[in-house]
Short mmCIF file of C-alpha atoms in Angstrom, two decimals:
data_model
loop_
_atom_site.label_atom_id
_atom_site.label_comp_id
_atom_site.label_asym_id
_atom_site.label_seq_id
_atom_site.Cartn_x
_atom_site.Cartn_y
_atom_site.Cartn_z
CA MET A 92 19.47 -7.47 86.73
CA ALA A 93 17.06 -7.92 83.82
CA ILE A 94 15.80 -4.84 81.99
CA LYS A 95 13.08 -4.92 79.36
CA TRP A 96 13.64 -2.33 76.64
CA ILE A 97 10.40 -1.52 74.80
CA ASN A 98 10.09 0.38 71.53
CA GLN A 99 6.88 2.34 72.14
CA LEU A 100 7.11 4.74 69.23
CA VAL A 101 3.43 4.42 68.41
CA GLN A 102 0.66 6.99 68.57
CA ASP A 103 -0.85 5.55 71.77
CA PRO A 104 1.69 3.48 73.73
CA LEU A 105 -0.79 2.74 76.54
CA VAL A 106 -3.12 0.56 74.47
CA GLN A 107 -2.69 -3.14 73.73
CA PRO A 108 0.58 -3.72 71.81
CA GLY A 109 -0.03 -4.04 68.10
CA THR A 110 -3.23 -1.95 68.08
CA SER A 111 -1.80 1.55 67.56
CA PRO A 112 -0.12 2.96 64.41
CA TYR A 113 3.61 3.70 64.46
CA LEU A 114 5.17 7.15 64.71
CA SER A 115 7.72 8.25 62.13
CA HIS A 116 11.07 9.64 63.22
CA LEU A 117 11.26 13.23 64.48
CA LEU A 118 14.33 13.79 62.33
CA PRO A 119 15.32 13.20 58.68
CA VAL A 120 16.48 9.60 58.18
CA ASP A 121 18.88 8.96 55.27
CA PRO A 122 17.86 5.66 53.60
CA THR A 123 20.94 5.53 51.33
CA LEU A 124 23.34 4.54 54.12
CA HIS A 125 24.37 1.07 55.28
CA TRP A 126 21.65 1.04 57.91
CA ALA A 127 18.86 -1.02 59.52
CA ASN A 128 16.79 -0.70 56.31
CA PRO A 129 13.44 -2.21 57.42
CA PRO A 130 11.93 -1.67 53.92
CA GLY A 131 14.50 -4.14 52.56
CA GLY A 132 12.69 -7.02 54.24
CA ASP A 133 14.48 -9.99 55.76
CA MET A 134 16.66 -10.38 52.68
CA PHE A 135 18.09 -6.84 52.54
CA ARG A 136 17.79 -5.51 56.09
CA ASP A 137 21.05 -4.19 57.59
CA THR A 138 22.44 -3.36 54.17
CA ARG A 139 23.02 -0.34 51.98
CA PRO A 140 20.14 -0.28 49.47
CA THR A 141 20.50 0.70 45.82
CA PHE A 142 18.53 3.61 44.36
CA MET A 143 18.24 4.83 40.79
CA GLU A 144 17.54 8.38 41.89
CA THR A 145 17.95 10.37 45.10
CA PRO A 146 15.21 9.31 47.56
CA GLY A 147 13.53 11.40 50.22
CA SER A 148 13.80 10.79 53.94
CA TYR A 149 12.60 7.46 55.35
CA THR A 150 9.25 7.90 57.09
CA GLY A 151 8.50 4.34 58.23
CA PRO A 152 8.50 2.85 61.75
CA VAL A 153 11.58 3.60 63.85
CA PRO A 154 14.02 0.75 64.68
CA MET A 155 15.69 0.86 68.10
CA VAL A 156 18.03 -1.16 70.31
CA ALA A 157 19.61 -0.06 73.61
CA HIS A 158 23.29 -0.31 74.54
CA VAL A 159 24.66 0.37 78.04
CA HIS A 160 27.94 2.12 77.29
CA GLY A 161 30.61 0.98 79.74
CA ALA A 162 28.84 -2.05 81.20
CA VAL A 163 31.24 -4.91 82.02
CA GLY A 164 30.57 -8.64 81.75
CA VAL A 165 27.49 -8.30 79.55
CA ASN A 166 26.73 -11.24 77.25
CA ASP A 167 26.54 -10.60 73.51
CA TRP A 168 22.75 -10.97 73.49
CA SER A 169 22.41 -8.15 76.03
CA ASP A 170 24.90 -5.72 74.53
CA GLY A 171 22.58 -3.85 72.17
CA TYR A 172 24.12 -5.17 68.96
CA ALA A 173 23.56 -2.71 66.11
CA GLU A 174 21.91 -5.38 63.92
CA ALA A 175 19.63 -6.60 66.76
CA TRP A 176 17.19 -3.67 66.47
CA PHE A 177 13.42 -4.07 66.57
CA LEU A 178 10.44 -2.04 65.34
CA PRO A 179 7.55 -1.11 67.64
CA SER A 180 4.57 -3.41 67.90
CA ALA A 181 2.19 -1.41 65.67
CA ASN A 182 -0.92 -2.18 63.65
CA ASN A 183 0.27 -0.68 60.37
CA ILE A 184 3.77 -2.02 59.70
CA PRO A 185 3.94 -2.09 55.87
CA ALA A 186 3.85 -5.51 54.24
CA GLY A 187 7.30 -6.85 53.48
CA TYR A 188 9.12 -4.78 56.10
CA ALA A 189 11.61 -6.51 58.38
CA THR A 190 10.44 -6.05 61.97
CA GLU A 191 13.76 -7.08 63.58
CA GLY A 192 17.42 -6.84 62.69
CA THR A 193 19.53 -9.69 61.37
CA TRP A 194 20.76 -10.78 64.82
CA TYR A 195 17.56 -10.24 66.81
CA ASN A 196 16.17 -13.79 66.69
CA PHE A 197 19.58 -15.35 67.30
CA PHE A 198 20.01 -13.31 70.48
CA LYS A 199 16.36 -13.85 71.44
CA THR A 200 16.99 -17.60 71.47
CA LYS A 201 20.17 -17.16 73.55
CA ALA A 202 18.31 -15.02 76.09
CA GLN A 203 15.70 -17.75 76.51
CA ASN A 204 18.22 -20.60 76.72
CA GLU A 205 20.78 -18.91 78.98
CA GLN A 206 18.62 -16.80 81.30
CA GLY A 207 15.03 -17.89 80.68
CA LEU A 208 14.10 -14.43 79.41
CA ALA A 209 11.31 -14.23 76.83
CA TRP A 210 11.30 -11.38 74.32
CA ASP A 211 7.96 -9.96 73.16
CA MET A 212 7.21 -8.25 69.86
CA GLY A 213 8.65 -4.74 69.87
CA SER A 214 10.98 -5.34 72.82
CA ALA A 215 14.10 -7.10 74.10
CA THR A 216 15.01 -8.10 77.65
CA PHE A 217 18.70 -7.80 78.50
CA PHE A 218 20.62 -8.99 81.56
CA TYR A 219 23.26 -6.84 83.28
CA PRO A 220 25.42 -8.46 85.99
CA ASN A 221 26.35 -5.06 87.56
CA THR A 222 29.37 -6.64 89.22
CA GLN A 223 31.87 -4.03 88.02
CA ARG A 224 33.35 -1.28 90.14
CA ALA A 225 31.05 1.61 91.04
CA SER A 226 30.73 3.66 87.85
CA THR A 227 28.96 6.53 86.15
CA ILE A 228 28.04 5.05 82.77
CA TRP A 229 25.16 5.60 80.36
CA TYR A 230 22.78 3.97 77.93
CA HIS A 231 21.97 5.05 74.41
CA ASP A 232 20.35 3.74 71.26
CA HIS A 233 22.68 1.73 69.01
CA THR A 234 20.68 1.04 65.84
CA LEU A 235 22.73 0.47 62.69
CA GLY A 236 23.01 3.69 60.69
CA MET A 237 20.68 5.61 63.02
CA THR A 238 22.48 5.95 66.34
CA ARG A 239 23.16 9.66 65.81
CA LEU A 240 19.47 10.36 65.13
CA ASN A 241 17.96 8.20 67.84
CA VAL A 242 20.27 9.52 70.56
CA TYR A 243 19.64 13.10 69.39
CA ALA A 244 15.89 12.50 69.59
CA GLY A 245 16.05 11.31 73.18
CA PRO A 246 16.91 7.68 74.09
CA ALA A 247 19.99 8.29 76.25
CA GLY A 248 20.59 8.64 79.98
CA PHE A 249 22.61 7.66 83.03
CA TYR A 250 23.17 4.11 84.21
CA ILE A 251 24.85 4.42 87.61
CA VAL A 252 26.43 1.39 89.28
CA ARG A 253 26.78 1.72 93.06
CA GLY A 254 28.24 -0.37 95.87
CA GLY A 255 30.77 -3.18 95.84
CA PRO A 256 34.31 -3.19 97.23
CA GLU A 257 35.20 -0.13 95.13
CA GLY A 258 32.01 1.80 95.88
CA ASP A 259 31.50 4.89 98.02
CA LYS A 260 32.85 3.20 101.14
CA ALA A 261 36.23 2.84 99.43
CA VAL A 262 36.52 6.63 99.11
CA LEU A 263 38.64 7.90 101.99
CA ASP A 264 38.87 11.34 103.55
CA ASN A 265 42.56 12.23 103.10
CA ARG A 266 42.50 14.29 106.31
CA THR A 267 41.52 11.40 108.57
CA ASN A 268 42.03 8.31 106.38
CA THR A 269 38.50 7.25 107.28
CA VAL A 270 35.55 6.60 104.98
CA ALA A 271 34.56 9.89 103.35
CA VAL A 272 31.10 11.34 103.81
CA LEU A 273 30.04 12.02 100.22
CA PRO A 274 27.35 14.55 99.37
CA GLY A 275 23.86 13.13 98.94
CA PRO A 276 21.08 12.20 98.46
CA ALA A 277 20.87 11.51 94.74
CA PRO A 278 17.62 11.52 92.73
CA ALA A 279 15.70 8.28 93.18
CA LEU A 280 12.41 6.81 92.02
CA GLY A 281 9.53 7.74 94.30
CA ASP A 282 11.12 10.86 95.78
CA ALA A 283 8.77 13.48 97.19
CA PRO A 284 8.28 16.68 95.16
CA GLY A 285 10.69 19.43 96.10
CA MET A 286 13.38 17.04 97.32
CA THR A 287 16.78 18.68 97.71
CA TYR A 288 19.65 16.79 96.09
CA TYR A 289 23.37 17.13 96.70
CA GLU A 290 24.44 14.41 94.28
CA ILE A 291 23.36 15.57 90.84
CA PRO A 292 23.83 13.74 87.51
CA ILE A 293 24.50 16.28 84.73
CA ALA A 294 24.07 15.06 81.15
CA ILE A 295 25.36 17.64 78.67
CA GLN A 296 24.25 17.54 75.03
CA ASP A 297 24.20 20.05 72.19
CA ARG A 298 21.01 20.65 70.23
CA ALA A 299 19.57 23.04 67.66
CA PHE A 300 15.95 24.14 67.29
CA ASN A 301 13.53 25.33 64.66
CA VAL A 302 11.66 28.60 65.23
CA ASP A 303 8.65 26.66 66.57
CA GLY A 304 10.81 25.02 69.25
CA SER A 305 11.02 21.60 67.61
CA LEU A 306 14.36 19.83 67.29
CA TYR A 307 16.39 20.82 64.23
CA TYR A 308 18.65 18.38 62.41
CA PRO A 309 20.01 18.95 58.87
CA ASP A 310 18.07 17.30 56.06
CA THR A 311 20.75 17.78 53.40
CA ARG A 312 24.47 17.17 53.02
CA GLU A 313 24.68 20.79 51.87
CA PHE A 314 24.53 21.82 55.55
CA PHE A 315 27.96 20.29 56.21
CA ASP A 316 30.06 21.05 53.15
CA THR A 317 27.80 22.79 50.57
CA ILE A 318 27.54 19.66 48.39
CA VAL A 319 24.16 19.82 46.66
CA GLY A 320 24.27 16.70 44.47
CA PRO A 321 23.17 14.97 42.42
CA PHE A 322 23.82 12.21 44.96
CA ILE A 323 22.43 9.23 43.05
CA PRO A 324 23.76 7.36 41.04
CA ALA A 325 26.24 6.17 43.62
CA GLU A 326 29.38 7.29 41.81
CA MET A 327 29.00 10.71 43.44
CA GLY A 328 29.98 8.98 46.70
CA PHE A 329 27.80 11.15 48.93
CA SER A 330 24.60 10.35 50.77
CA PRO A 331 22.04 13.16 50.41
CA ILE A 332 21.03 13.67 54.07
CA TRP A 333 23.79 12.21 56.24
CA ASN A 334 26.30 14.72 57.68
CA PRO A 335 29.75 13.58 58.87
CA GLU A 336 29.51 15.79 61.99
CA PHE A 337 26.92 17.96 63.65
CA PHE A 338 27.34 20.66 66.29
CA GLY A 339 24.20 22.09 67.86
CA ASN A 340 24.21 25.77 68.83
CA CYS A 341 22.44 25.26 72.18
CA ILE A 342 23.86 23.41 75.16
CA MET A 343 21.34 21.38 77.11
CA VAL A 344 21.72 19.93 80.60
CA ASN A 345 19.37 17.11 81.59
CA GLY A 346 17.08 18.10 78.73
CA ASN A 347 16.94 21.81 79.59
CA THR A 348 18.31 24.73 77.61
CA TRP A 349 19.87 27.63 79.54
CA PRO A 350 20.03 25.47 82.70
CA PHE A 351 20.17 27.05 86.12
CA GLN A 352 20.72 25.42 89.49
CA THR A 353 20.27 27.15 92.82
CA VAL A 354 22.89 25.77 95.21
CA GLU A 355 23.83 26.11 98.83
CA GLN A 356 27.24 27.09 100.15
CA ARG A 357 28.30 23.51 100.70
CA ARG A 358 29.79 20.54 98.87
CA TYR A 359 27.96 18.89 95.98
CA ARG A 360 28.72 15.74 94.04
CA PHE A 361 28.28 16.09 90.29
CA ARG A 362 28.30 13.19 87.82
CA PHE A 363 29.08 14.52 84.34
CA LEU A 364 28.24 12.93 81.00
CA ASN A 365 29.22 14.24 77.58
CA GLY A 366 26.32 13.04 75.46
CA CYS A 367 27.14 15.27 72.48
CA GLN A 368 27.36 13.79 69.01
CA SER A 369 30.65 15.40 67.95
CA ARG A 370 31.50 18.13 70.45
CA PHE A 371 34.29 18.03 73.02
CA LEU A 372 33.49 19.86 76.26
CA ILE A 373 35.77 21.96 78.44
CA LEU A 374 34.12 22.65 81.79
CA ASP A 375 35.41 25.79 83.51
CA PHE A 376 34.77 26.23 87.21
CA SER A 377 37.32 29.00 87.71
CA GLN A 378 34.74 31.79 87.79
CA ILE A 379 32.65 30.36 90.60
CA PRO A 380 32.64 32.79 93.55
CA VAL A 381 33.70 31.34 96.89
#
C-alpha cells in the first residue's frame, strides 16, 4: 500500500501548494541541538550548528517525516529516516534554507526507480507491504532532533494491520476451540454519526497546558534541572531549551483530557497505545464494578 505523507503546515493548506506562507512550530524548538537545521542550507543541514551566544527558539518552517513504528518489511526509502525530512511547500521559505533533509533526494530516486512513486514538493510517498501478522502499531513523526516536539504537537496515531493467517480468524475460543467472535465493529472511514463501537483504539499521551488552553512545553533547560546558563559558548555542555525528559500533568486519551466512555455490560476489545514521551503507564482495571 502506498501512502502519501504531506507536510501541510501552512496558513491555508487548501490552496495551491507553494502559495501559502508557512506556520511556525507550536512549541519552542531548540536550534543548538544536532537536528534537521533547515537554516544551515544544504551544506549544514542535519548538523549541530555553532553559535557565539545563546539563540532564541527556531521560528522557521517545520520539517517533518513520518515513521510507522513496528512495520515489517519496509524498504529504507519508506521507513521515515530522520534525515529524510521535508519542509512544507510554502511561498515564503527563507532564501538559503534547506527544504529537504540529507537523505530525501536519495530516497526519492529509489521510490521512483523501485516502485514508480513520484514525490512532490513538501511530501513523500512511502510503500508499506502490510504482510506481517495482524498488529496494533502506530505512526509518528521522526524528524532529526524534533521528534519529541512534533509528536507532542500532534502527528501520531494508530496503524492497524488486519487479516492474514495470524489475524482475527486465528484467535480461538478456548471453550469450544472454534474461531472466537471478537467484539466489533471498530471505527472506520465513512461511518454514520452516532455509530456504536465495541473495538476501540485507545491512544494514551501525557500533556500540559497553559492557562489559555494551548499546549505547554518547557522553553528552558531550567524546567528540568534548574540550570539557567549561560549555555553558549559550548563548553557549558547544555542546550538552552532541550529537556532530557518531560512528563505532562494531564493524561489524554485519543486527544481528550478527562476522557469518559459510556459502555454496555458486555465485552469490548481495546487496543492500547502508550504514546507518552517519557512516562510508563500502569493500567489498573481492578476497580471496575462487575
